[in-house]
C-alpha cells in the first residue's frame, strides 16, 4: 500500500498555505495533521460495516491472539500486517532488526512468530524518519486468489471544487511511480457534489480500468458504496490500493487508507474512538487538546503568535535577520491565560529553543490577557529561556505595564523588525552561554526601548 501516493500530492495544495512561508520550507520536523488518520484495520472495519466487500480479517494485540485469529479465519495462508500510520510498511524495518511490516505466511505458528517480531516494536519506514512509530497491533487477513489489481481513490480536489476519483489499472504498487513513468495510466473522474456519483459514471470507469464484462457492474457497485462511505463519514480521502478482482469475479477492497476531516469529528464519534494518539507527535496531541495550531520546525527561536498569516510573517522576518524559527504556533483570536501557558510548555519542551518571540496583534484578542498569560507561564514554568514580546492593539499600554512591573526576563519591543532582531541576538547570546556553562539575564534590556518608556510613564 503506497501511503505516500499521488493522492497526497494532490492534497499538497491544502498544505501550501502554511509552507508558503520561506522560513517553513524545507525545515518541517513533521507534517501538520490536517486530517484524522485511522489504522488500516479500523478503516477496513468501517468499510465492511458500510457494506463494502472486504476479505475476512481480524485484529490481534498479542502474538498468541494473532495465531488464534488465523486459526479462526481458517485457510492455510494469511497476510500479517503491522498497524502503523505510515506508508512503505512492506519495505520498512523494525528497531529489533526484523525486516518488513507486511508478510504472507503459512501456518498459525508462523503467524505468531511474525507478530512477535512486530508487536511492541517500532517500525521505521521512509515516512517515519529514523525514530519510527510503535506497532501495538497487527491485522491478520485471509490470502485471496487475485486475478487483477487496481488503484482507486476518492479525494477532495480544489481544482474541480469537489470530490474527484483517481484510478489506475496498475494497482498494488507505488502509484507515484506509476504517475511519473506512465501518466496516461492515471484516470481522473470529477464528481458533481450535488448529483453525486452516478451508476453510469461508475460502470464506465470500471470498463476503462479493465474489469471483465461480468465484473464491471459489480465493481461499479463497490465504487458507489465507497463514494457513499466518503460522504457519510466526512472523509477527505479514501484510497484503495489494491482494489482487486478475485477468482470469482468479485471486486474486493484489499487495503484501505482513509483520512477524515477533523473539523467534522464531533459528529463522527465512532471514528474518533479509534484515534491512536501513540502514532502522533506528542506535542501535536497537546496542541490539539488545547486548541492550538502547532508545527515543529528545526530552528531555535520559539514563536507564539495569534493568526496564521502573522505567524508566517514572523517566521520569515526571523529568517531574514539570520535566525531560525523553532515552530509555527498560532494561539488563535480568543486564547486564554491557560492556553498561553500550554503554548509555552510546548515551545520549551524543545531543548534547542534559546529564545521565545511573542508577536500579538490585539484585535479581538486583548494584549493584557496575553501579558497575564506570559507572566503566569514564566513564573509557573520557572522559565529559563528569555522572552521577547511585541504587543500591538487592544489594551497594549496596560499589557506593557504588567510586563514592566513583573521584573521577569521579558524584553519588550514595539516594532516587529526590532523584536525579531532582538530575538535573534538574544538567542545567539544564550547559545554561547550554554556552551560555556553559564546563565545569562536580560532584565536590563526591559526598559531600553524609548518608545516603551514614553508610553508606560503616564500609566505608571
Short mmCIF file of C-alpha atoms in Angstrom, two decimals:
data_model
loop_
_atom_site.label_atom_id
_atom_site.label_comp_id
_atom_site.label_asym_id
_atom_site.label_seq_id
_atom_site.Cartn_x
_atom_site.Cartn_y
_atom_site.Cartn_z
CA UNK A 1 0.00 0.00 0.00
CA UNK A 2 1.51 3.30 -1.07
CA UNK A 3 0.61 5.77 1.66
CA UNK A 4 2.76 8.49 0.11
CA UNK A 5 0.75 8.44 -3.07
CA UNK A 6 -0.38 10.68 -5.87
CA UNK A 7 -3.38 11.41 -3.68
CA UNK A 8 -1.16 13.05 -1.09
CA UNK A 9 0.47 15.05 -3.84
CA UNK A 10 -2.94 16.27 -4.90
CA UNK A 11 -3.64 17.24 -1.30
CA UNK A 12 -0.39 19.18 -1.10
CA UNK A 13 -2.12 22.33 -2.28
CA UNK A 14 -4.02 22.39 1.00
CA UNK A 15 -0.72 22.45 2.85
CA UNK A 16 0.90 25.12 0.69
CA UNK A 17 -0.96 27.80 2.61
CA UNK A 18 1.36 27.12 5.53
CA UNK A 19 4.51 26.04 3.74
CA UNK A 20 4.44 29.14 1.57
CA UNK A 21 6.50 30.81 4.25
CA UNK A 22 10.19 30.79 3.33
CA UNK A 23 11.09 30.00 6.91
CA UNK A 24 8.94 26.87 6.88
CA UNK A 25 10.07 25.42 3.56
CA UNK A 26 12.50 22.56 3.96
CA UNK A 27 12.65 22.59 7.77
CA UNK A 28 9.49 20.77 8.85
CA UNK A 29 10.18 18.19 11.53
CA UNK A 30 6.82 16.57 10.96
CA UNK A 31 3.83 17.27 8.77
CA UNK A 32 0.85 19.03 10.33
CA UNK A 33 -2.24 16.95 10.92
CA UNK A 34 -4.97 18.47 8.77
CA UNK A 35 -6.92 15.22 8.66
CA UNK A 36 -7.63 12.49 11.16
CA UNK A 37 -5.98 9.19 10.19
CA UNK A 38 -7.09 5.72 11.30
CA UNK A 39 -5.24 2.44 11.16
CA UNK A 40 -5.96 0.28 8.15
CA UNK A 41 -7.65 -2.28 10.42
CA UNK A 42 -10.22 0.21 11.73
CA UNK A 43 -10.78 1.75 8.29
CA UNK A 44 -11.46 -1.72 6.88
CA UNK A 45 -13.88 -2.44 9.72
CA UNK A 46 -15.83 0.74 8.94
CA UNK A 47 -15.88 -0.11 5.22
CA UNK A 48 -17.16 -3.61 5.92
CA UNK A 49 -19.84 -2.20 8.22
CA UNK A 50 -20.91 0.08 5.37
CA UNK A 51 -21.42 -2.90 3.06
CA UNK A 52 -18.16 -2.70 1.09
CA UNK A 53 -16.78 -6.11 0.11
CA UNK A 54 -13.58 -6.85 2.07
CA UNK A 55 -11.61 -10.03 2.80
CA UNK A 56 -12.07 -11.85 6.10
CA UNK A 57 -9.71 -10.45 8.72
CA UNK A 58 -9.09 -9.94 12.41
CA UNK A 59 -7.10 -7.69 14.74
CA UNK A 60 -4.57 -9.03 17.25
CA UNK A 61 -2.78 -7.20 20.07
CA UNK A 62 -0.56 -10.11 21.15
CA UNK A 63 1.33 -12.83 19.23
CA UNK A 64 -0.87 -15.56 20.78
CA UNK A 65 -4.01 -13.68 19.78
CA UNK A 66 -2.65 -13.40 16.23
CA UNK A 67 -2.32 -17.20 15.98
CA UNK A 68 -5.86 -17.63 17.33
CA UNK A 69 -7.25 -15.13 14.81
CA UNK A 70 -5.56 -17.00 11.94
CA UNK A 71 -6.98 -20.34 13.11
CA UNK A 72 -10.47 -18.86 13.43
CA UNK A 73 -10.28 -17.36 9.94
CA UNK A 74 -9.38 -20.76 8.52
CA UNK A 75 -7.37 -21.44 5.39
CA UNK A 76 -3.65 -22.10 5.01
CA UNK A 77 -2.12 -18.70 4.29
CA UNK A 78 -2.58 -15.26 5.81
CA UNK A 79 -1.10 -11.81 5.49
CA UNK A 80 0.26 -10.38 8.74
CA UNK A 81 0.27 -6.57 8.53
CA UNK A 82 1.83 -4.24 11.10
CA UNK A 83 -0.61 -1.49 12.07
CA UNK A 84 1.44 1.70 11.92
CA UNK A 85 0.27 5.01 10.46
CA UNK A 86 2.93 5.30 7.79
CA UNK A 87 3.42 4.32 4.17
CA UNK A 88 6.06 1.92 2.91
CA UNK A 89 5.41 -0.64 5.63
CA UNK A 90 6.35 -3.57 3.43
CA UNK A 91 9.81 -2.11 2.75
CA UNK A 92 10.36 -0.88 6.30
CA UNK A 93 12.25 -2.48 9.16
CA UNK A 94 11.76 -2.73 12.90
CA UNK A 95 14.11 -1.41 15.58
CA UNK A 96 14.86 -5.04 16.54
CA UNK A 97 16.25 -5.69 13.05
CA UNK A 98 13.20 -7.56 11.70
CA UNK A 99 12.58 -6.71 8.04
CA UNK A 100 9.21 -5.82 6.54
CA UNK A 101 5.90 -4.71 8.04
CA UNK A 102 3.81 -6.99 5.79
CA UNK A 103 4.36 -10.78 5.49
CA UNK A 104 2.39 -13.62 3.86
CA UNK A 105 2.89 -16.83 5.82
CA UNK A 106 1.65 -20.39 6.18
CA UNK A 107 0.55 -21.91 9.48
CA UNK A 108 -0.62 -20.32 12.73
CA UNK A 109 2.80 -20.82 14.32
CA UNK A 110 4.43 -18.64 11.69
CA UNK A 111 1.74 -16.02 12.19
CA UNK A 112 2.59 -15.94 15.90
CA UNK A 113 6.33 -15.69 15.20
CA UNK A 114 5.88 -12.80 12.76
CA UNK A 115 3.54 -11.00 15.16
CA UNK A 116 6.06 -11.42 17.97
CA UNK A 117 8.66 -9.57 15.89
CA UNK A 118 6.22 -6.74 15.16
CA UNK A 119 4.09 -6.06 18.24
CA UNK A 120 5.79 -3.87 20.81
CA UNK A 121 8.49 -2.69 18.41
CA UNK A 122 8.88 0.47 16.34
CA UNK A 123 8.58 0.23 12.56
CA UNK A 124 10.87 2.51 10.59
CA UNK A 125 9.85 3.46 7.05
CA UNK A 126 10.68 6.19 4.55
CA UNK A 127 7.84 8.22 6.04
CA UNK A 128 8.50 7.80 9.77
CA UNK A 129 12.10 9.00 9.83
CA UNK A 130 14.74 7.24 11.92
CA UNK A 131 12.61 7.42 15.08
CA UNK A 132 9.91 5.10 13.71
CA UNK A 133 6.42 4.52 15.08
CA UNK A 134 5.21 1.89 17.55
CA UNK A 135 3.37 -1.20 16.35
CA UNK A 136 0.80 -2.08 19.00
CA UNK A 137 -1.28 -4.49 16.95
CA UNK A 138 -1.34 -6.48 13.72
CA UNK A 139 -4.03 -7.20 11.14
CA UNK A 140 -4.44 -10.82 10.04
CA UNK A 141 -6.02 -11.12 6.58
CA UNK A 142 -7.01 -14.23 4.62
CA UNK A 143 -4.95 -14.76 1.46
CA UNK A 144 -7.10 -14.37 -1.63
CA UNK A 145 -6.79 -15.68 -5.16
CA UNK A 146 -6.36 -12.42 -7.05
CA UNK A 147 -6.78 -12.10 -10.80
CA UNK A 148 -6.02 -8.38 -11.22
CA UNK A 149 -5.06 -5.41 -9.01
CA UNK A 150 -6.29 -1.83 -9.50
CA UNK A 151 -5.87 1.52 -7.77
CA UNK A 152 -8.93 3.53 -6.69
CA UNK A 153 -9.21 6.70 -4.61
CA UNK A 154 -11.70 9.45 -3.84
CA UNK A 155 -10.46 12.79 -2.53
CA UNK A 156 -11.42 16.42 -2.27
CA UNK A 157 -9.90 18.40 -5.12
CA UNK A 158 -9.50 22.17 -5.22
CA UNK A 159 -9.20 22.32 -8.99
CA UNK A 160 -12.61 20.74 -9.58
CA UNK A 161 -14.03 22.21 -6.35
CA UNK A 162 -15.42 18.90 -5.21
CA UNK A 163 -14.69 15.19 -4.97
CA UNK A 164 -12.64 13.52 -7.67
CA UNK A 165 -11.90 9.86 -8.37
CA UNK A 166 -8.29 8.97 -9.15
CA UNK A 167 -7.91 5.45 -10.52
CA UNK A 168 -5.48 3.24 -12.41
CA UNK A 169 -5.31 -0.25 -13.85
CA UNK A 170 -1.84 -0.51 -12.29
CA UNK A 171 -2.67 -1.16 -8.64
CA UNK A 172 -0.80 -2.82 -5.81
CA UNK A 173 2.30 -0.71 -6.39
CA UNK A 174 3.66 2.76 -5.72
CA UNK A 175 1.14 4.94 -7.54
CA UNK A 176 3.56 7.87 -7.51
CA UNK A 177 5.95 5.84 -9.62
CA UNK A 178 3.11 4.93 -11.98
CA UNK A 179 2.14 8.59 -12.37
CA UNK A 180 5.75 9.50 -13.09
CA UNK A 181 6.55 6.68 -15.52
CA UNK A 182 3.20 6.42 -17.28
CA UNK A 183 0.89 9.43 -16.66
CA UNK A 184 -1.65 8.07 -19.15
CA UNK A 185 -2.30 5.17 -16.75
CA UNK A 186 -3.87 7.58 -14.25
CA UNK A 187 -7.60 8.24 -14.73
CA UNK A 188 -9.40 11.18 -13.11
CA UNK A 189 -13.16 11.46 -12.84
CA UNK A 190 -14.60 14.64 -11.20
CA UNK A 191 -17.86 14.13 -9.30
CA UNK A 192 -20.65 16.70 -9.24
CA UNK A 193 -21.11 17.21 -5.49
CA UNK A 194 -24.81 17.99 -6.00
CA UNK A 195 -25.60 14.99 -8.20
CA UNK A 196 -23.12 12.53 -6.73
CA UNK A 197 -21.51 9.55 -8.47
CA UNK A 198 -23.93 8.02 -10.97
CA UNK A 199 -24.27 4.35 -11.86
CA UNK A 200 -23.30 5.19 -15.46
CA UNK A 201 -20.13 7.02 -14.34
CA UNK A 202 -19.08 4.15 -12.12
CA UNK A 203 -19.71 1.48 -14.78
CA UNK A 204 -17.85 3.49 -17.44
CA UNK A 205 -14.89 3.88 -15.10
CA UNK A 206 -14.88 0.15 -14.30
CA UNK A 207 -14.73 -0.63 -18.03
CA UNK A 208 -11.91 1.90 -18.58
CA UNK A 209 -9.93 0.30 -15.76
CA UNK A 210 -10.22 -3.09 -17.40
CA UNK A 211 -12.63 -5.02 -15.20
CA UNK A 212 -14.03 -8.01 -17.07
CA UNK A 213 -17.56 -7.62 -18.53
CA UNK A 214 -19.01 -9.91 -15.89
CA UNK A 215 -17.27 -7.96 -13.09
CA UNK A 216 -17.66 -4.34 -14.22
CA UNK A 217 -21.20 -3.92 -12.87
CA UNK A 218 -20.25 -5.38 -9.52
CA UNK A 219 -17.10 -3.20 -9.43
CA UNK A 220 -19.29 -0.17 -10.12
CA UNK A 221 -21.48 -1.09 -7.16
CA UNK A 222 -18.44 -1.16 -4.89
CA UNK A 223 -17.38 2.25 -6.20
CA UNK A 224 -20.82 3.65 -5.38
CA UNK A 225 -20.58 2.23 -1.86
CA UNK A 226 -17.14 3.79 -1.44
CA UNK A 227 -18.47 7.19 -2.52
CA UNK A 228 -21.39 6.83 -0.11
CA UNK A 229 -18.88 5.97 2.63
CA UNK A 230 -16.80 9.02 1.67
CA UNK A 231 -19.79 11.31 2.27
CA UNK A 232 -21.23 9.60 5.33
CA UNK A 233 -18.02 9.65 7.34
CA UNK A 234 -16.83 13.16 6.32
CA UNK A 235 -13.74 11.79 4.58
CA UNK A 236 -11.13 13.91 2.88
CA UNK A 237 -9.65 10.84 1.20
CA UNK A 238 -10.48 7.17 0.65
CA UNK A 239 -7.57 5.37 -1.00
CA UNK A 240 -7.87 1.70 -2.01
CA UNK A 241 -4.63 0.07 -3.11
CA UNK A 242 -5.16 -2.55 -4.25
CA UNK A 243 -8.76 -2.70 -5.38
CA UNK A 244 -8.83 -6.24 -6.78
CA UNK A 245 -10.80 -8.67 -8.91
CA UNK A 246 -10.76 -12.12 -7.34
CA UNK A 247 -11.10 -15.54 -8.96
CA UNK A 248 -14.89 -15.40 -8.51
CA UNK A 249 -15.16 -12.12 -10.42
CA UNK A 250 -15.81 -10.06 -7.28
CA UNK A 251 -14.38 -6.58 -6.81
CA UNK A 252 -12.79 -6.52 -3.35
CA UNK A 253 -11.16 -3.80 -1.24
CA UNK A 254 -7.92 -5.41 -0.12
CA UNK A 255 -6.24 -2.44 1.58
CA UNK A 256 -7.52 0.99 2.57
CA UNK A 257 -6.15 4.30 3.75
CA UNK A 258 -8.84 6.72 4.91
CA UNK A 259 -8.46 10.31 6.10
CA UNK A 260 -11.27 12.08 7.92
CA UNK A 261 -12.00 15.79 8.25
CA UNK A 262 -11.04 16.61 11.84
CA UNK A 263 -13.35 19.64 11.75
CA UNK A 264 -16.29 17.24 11.48
CA UNK A 265 -15.10 14.81 14.12
CA UNK A 266 -17.76 15.97 16.62
CA UNK A 267 -20.39 14.18 14.52
CA UNK A 268 -18.24 11.09 13.97
CA UNK A 269 -17.84 9.59 17.48
CA UNK A 270 -17.15 6.12 16.08
CA UNK A 271 -14.25 7.44 14.04
CA UNK A 272 -12.93 9.49 16.98
CA UNK A 273 -12.99 6.42 19.25
CA UNK A 274 -10.43 4.68 17.01
CA UNK A 275 -7.90 7.53 17.02
CA UNK A 276 -4.47 6.24 18.07
CA UNK A 277 -2.56 9.03 19.80
CA UNK A 278 0.53 6.83 20.13
CA UNK A 279 1.06 7.32 16.38
CA UNK A 280 1.08 11.11 16.61
CA UNK A 281 3.73 13.54 17.72
CA UNK A 282 3.15 14.11 21.48
CA UNK A 283 3.38 17.88 21.03
CA UNK A 284 0.70 17.74 18.31
CA UNK A 285 -1.57 15.91 20.75
CA UNK A 286 -1.04 18.51 23.49
CA UNK A 287 -1.64 21.33 20.99
CA UNK A 288 -4.80 19.65 19.72
CA UNK A 289 -6.24 19.24 23.22
CA UNK A 290 -5.62 22.92 23.92
CA UNK A 291 -6.96 24.23 20.58
CA UNK A 292 -3.53 25.42 19.44
CA UNK A 293 -2.18 25.18 15.89
CA UNK A 294 1.37 23.85 16.17
CA UNK A 295 4.02 22.66 13.72
CA UNK A 296 7.54 21.79 14.85
CA UNK A 297 10.48 23.20 12.89
CA UNK A 298 14.24 22.81 13.07
CA UNK A 299 15.29 26.21 14.47
CA UNK A 300 15.96 27.57 17.96
CA UNK A 301 13.68 30.62 18.27
CA UNK A 302 10.26 29.70 19.58
CA UNK A 303 7.30 31.62 18.15
CA UNK A 304 3.96 32.36 19.80
CA UNK A 305 1.67 34.38 17.53
CA UNK A 306 -2.05 34.99 17.01
CA UNK A 307 -3.10 34.39 13.41
CA UNK A 308 -1.58 32.13 10.76
CA UNK A 309 -0.62 34.99 8.42
CA UNK A 310 1.11 36.93 11.18
CA UNK A 311 2.83 33.73 12.30
CA UNK A 312 4.28 33.14 8.82
CA UNK A 313 5.41 36.77 8.58
CA UNK A 314 7.05 36.44 11.99
CA UNK A 315 8.95 33.34 10.96
CA UNK A 316 10.06 34.97 7.71
CA UNK A 317 11.43 38.06 9.45
CA UNK A 318 13.31 35.89 11.95
CA UNK A 319 14.88 34.11 8.99
CA UNK A 320 15.63 37.47 7.35
CA UNK A 321 17.70 38.53 10.36
CA UNK A 322 19.71 35.32 10.39
CA UNK A 323 17.69 33.30 12.88
CA UNK A 324 15.75 30.07 12.55
CA UNK A 325 12.22 29.58 13.91
CA UNK A 326 11.70 26.52 16.10
CA UNK A 327 7.99 26.25 15.44
CA UNK A 328 4.78 27.58 13.96
CA UNK A 329 2.33 28.20 16.83
CA UNK A 330 -0.92 30.09 16.32
CA UNK A 331 -2.93 30.63 19.52
CA UNK A 332 -5.91 32.00 17.61
CA UNK A 333 -8.06 35.02 18.35
CA UNK A 334 -9.55 34.07 21.72
CA UNK A 335 -6.74 32.45 23.69
CA UNK A 336 -6.87 32.28 27.47
CA UNK A 337 -4.04 32.56 30.00
CA UNK A 338 -4.17 28.76 30.32
CA UNK A 339 -3.68 28.31 26.60
CA UNK A 340 -0.71 30.68 26.66
CA UNK A 341 0.82 28.61 29.45
CA UNK A 342 0.28 25.39 27.49
CA UNK A 343 1.79 27.05 24.41
CA UNK A 344 4.91 27.95 26.43
CA UNK A 345 5.11 24.35 27.68
CA UNK A 346 5.04 23.07 24.11
CA UNK A 347 7.68 25.54 22.90
CA UNK A 348 10.06 24.99 25.84
CA UNK A 349 9.79 21.20 25.57
CA UNK A 350 12.21 21.57 22.65
CA UNK A 351 15.67 21.76 24.28
CA UNK A 352 17.05 23.64 21.26
CA UNK A 353 14.90 26.71 21.95
CA UNK A 354 17.11 29.52 23.22
CA UNK A 355 14.62 32.41 22.96
CA UNK A 356 10.86 32.86 22.57
CA UNK A 357 9.37 35.60 20.40
CA UNK A 358 5.79 36.54 21.20
CA UNK A 359 4.09 38.61 18.50
CA UNK A 360 0.49 39.61 19.22
CA UNK A 361 -1.80 41.95 17.35
CA UNK A 362 -4.72 42.65 19.66
CA UNK A 363 -7.92 42.97 17.72
CA UNK A 364 -10.38 40.54 19.24
CA UNK A 365 -7.52 39.39 21.45
CA UNK A 366 -6.67 41.72 24.35
CA UNK A 367 -2.96 42.34 24.85
CA UNK A 368 -3.27 42.50 28.65
CA UNK A 369 -4.76 38.99 28.71
CA UNK A 370 -1.78 37.74 26.73
CA UNK A 371 0.60 39.62 29.05
CA UNK A 372 -1.02 38.00 32.10
CA UNK A 373 -0.65 34.61 30.42
CA UNK A 374 3.02 35.23 29.61
CA UNK A 375 3.78 36.33 33.18
CA UNK A 376 1.87 33.39 34.65
CA UNK A 377 3.59 30.91 32.34
CA UNK A 378 7.05 32.37 33.05
CA UNK A 379 6.53 32.04 36.81
CA UNK A 380 4.76 28.69 36.79
CA UNK A 381 7.26 27.04 34.47
CA UNK A 382 10.24 28.79 36.09
CA UNK A 383 11.19 29.74 32.56
CA UNK A 384 14.93 29.84 31.91
CA UNK A 385 14.56 30.98 28.30
CA UNK A 386 14.37 34.75 27.64
CA UNK A 387 11.17 36.07 26.08
CA UNK A 388 10.92 38.91 23.56
CA UNK A 389 7.42 40.38 23.37
CA UNK A 390 5.87 42.61 20.73
CA UNK A 391 2.30 43.66 21.58
CA UNK A 392 0.14 45.95 19.46
CA UNK A 393 -3.57 46.70 19.59
CA UNK A 394 -6.25 46.49 22.25
CA UNK A 395 -5.01 47.42 25.77
CA UNK A 396 -1.35 47.32 24.79
CA UNK A 397 -0.44 50.08 27.32
CA UNK A 398 -1.86 48.02 30.18
CA UNK A 399 -0.09 44.95 28.84
CA UNK A 400 3.30 46.67 28.76
CA UNK A 401 2.75 47.98 32.28
CA UNK A 402 2.11 44.44 33.51
CA UNK A 403 5.26 43.16 31.82
CA UNK A 404 7.42 46.05 33.08
CA UNK A 405 6.30 45.53 36.68
CA UNK A 406 6.81 41.77 36.58
CA UNK A 407 10.62 42.07 36.89
CA UNK A 408 10.98 38.96 34.73
CA UNK A 409 13.30 38.30 31.78
CA UNK A 410 10.74 39.65 29.32
CA UNK A 411 12.06 42.06 26.70
CA UNK A 412 9.57 44.44 25.09
CA UNK A 413 9.70 45.89 21.58
CA UNK A 414 7.12 47.92 19.66
CA UNK A 415 8.10 47.03 16.11
CA UNK A 416 8.21 43.52 14.69
CA UNK A 417 11.53 44.18 12.95
CA UNK A 418 13.14 45.24 16.22
CA UNK A 419 11.56 42.34 18.10
CA UNK A 420 12.88 39.84 15.56
CA UNK A 421 16.40 41.36 15.66
CA UNK A 422 16.43 41.18 19.45
CA UNK A 423 15.17 37.61 19.44
CA UNK A 424 17.97 36.57 17.08
CA UNK A 425 20.61 38.42 19.10
CA UNK A 426 19.37 37.09 22.44
CA UNK A 427 19.20 33.57 21.03
CA UNK A 428 22.84 33.72 19.96
CA UNK A 429 23.92 35.00 23.38
CA UNK A 430 22.02 32.23 25.17
CA UNK A 431 23.55 29.60 22.89
CA UNK A 432 27.06 30.88 23.62
CA UNK A 433 26.29 30.96 27.36
CA UNK A 434 25.02 27.37 27.24
CA UNK A 435 28.18 26.23 25.52
CA UNK A 436 30.24 27.93 28.24
CA UNK A 437 28.08 26.51 31.04
CA UNK A 438 26.86 29.97 32.07
CA UNK A 439 23.47 31.54 32.74
CA UNK A 440 22.53 34.97 31.47
CA UNK A 441 19.88 37.58 32.41
CA UNK A 442 18.39 40.25 30.15
CA UNK A 443 16.47 42.27 32.72
CA UNK A 444 18.45 45.40 31.90
CA UNK A 445 17.01 45.33 28.37
CA UNK A 446 13.42 45.53 29.53
CA UNK A 447 13.22 49.34 29.59
CA UNK A 448 15.83 50.19 26.95
CA UNK A 449 13.16 50.80 24.31
CA UNK A 450 12.49 54.54 24.47
CA UNK A 451 9.08 54.12 22.93
CA UNK A 452 8.12 51.69 25.68
CA UNK A 453 9.28 54.10 28.40
CA UNK A 454 7.39 57.03 26.91
CA UNK A 455 4.17 55.09 26.70
CA UNK A 456 4.45 53.48 30.12
CA UNK A 457 5.41 56.56 32.14
CA UNK A 458 1.96 58.21 32.06
CA UNK A 459 0.26 54.96 33.01
CA UNK A 460 2.67 54.22 35.88
#
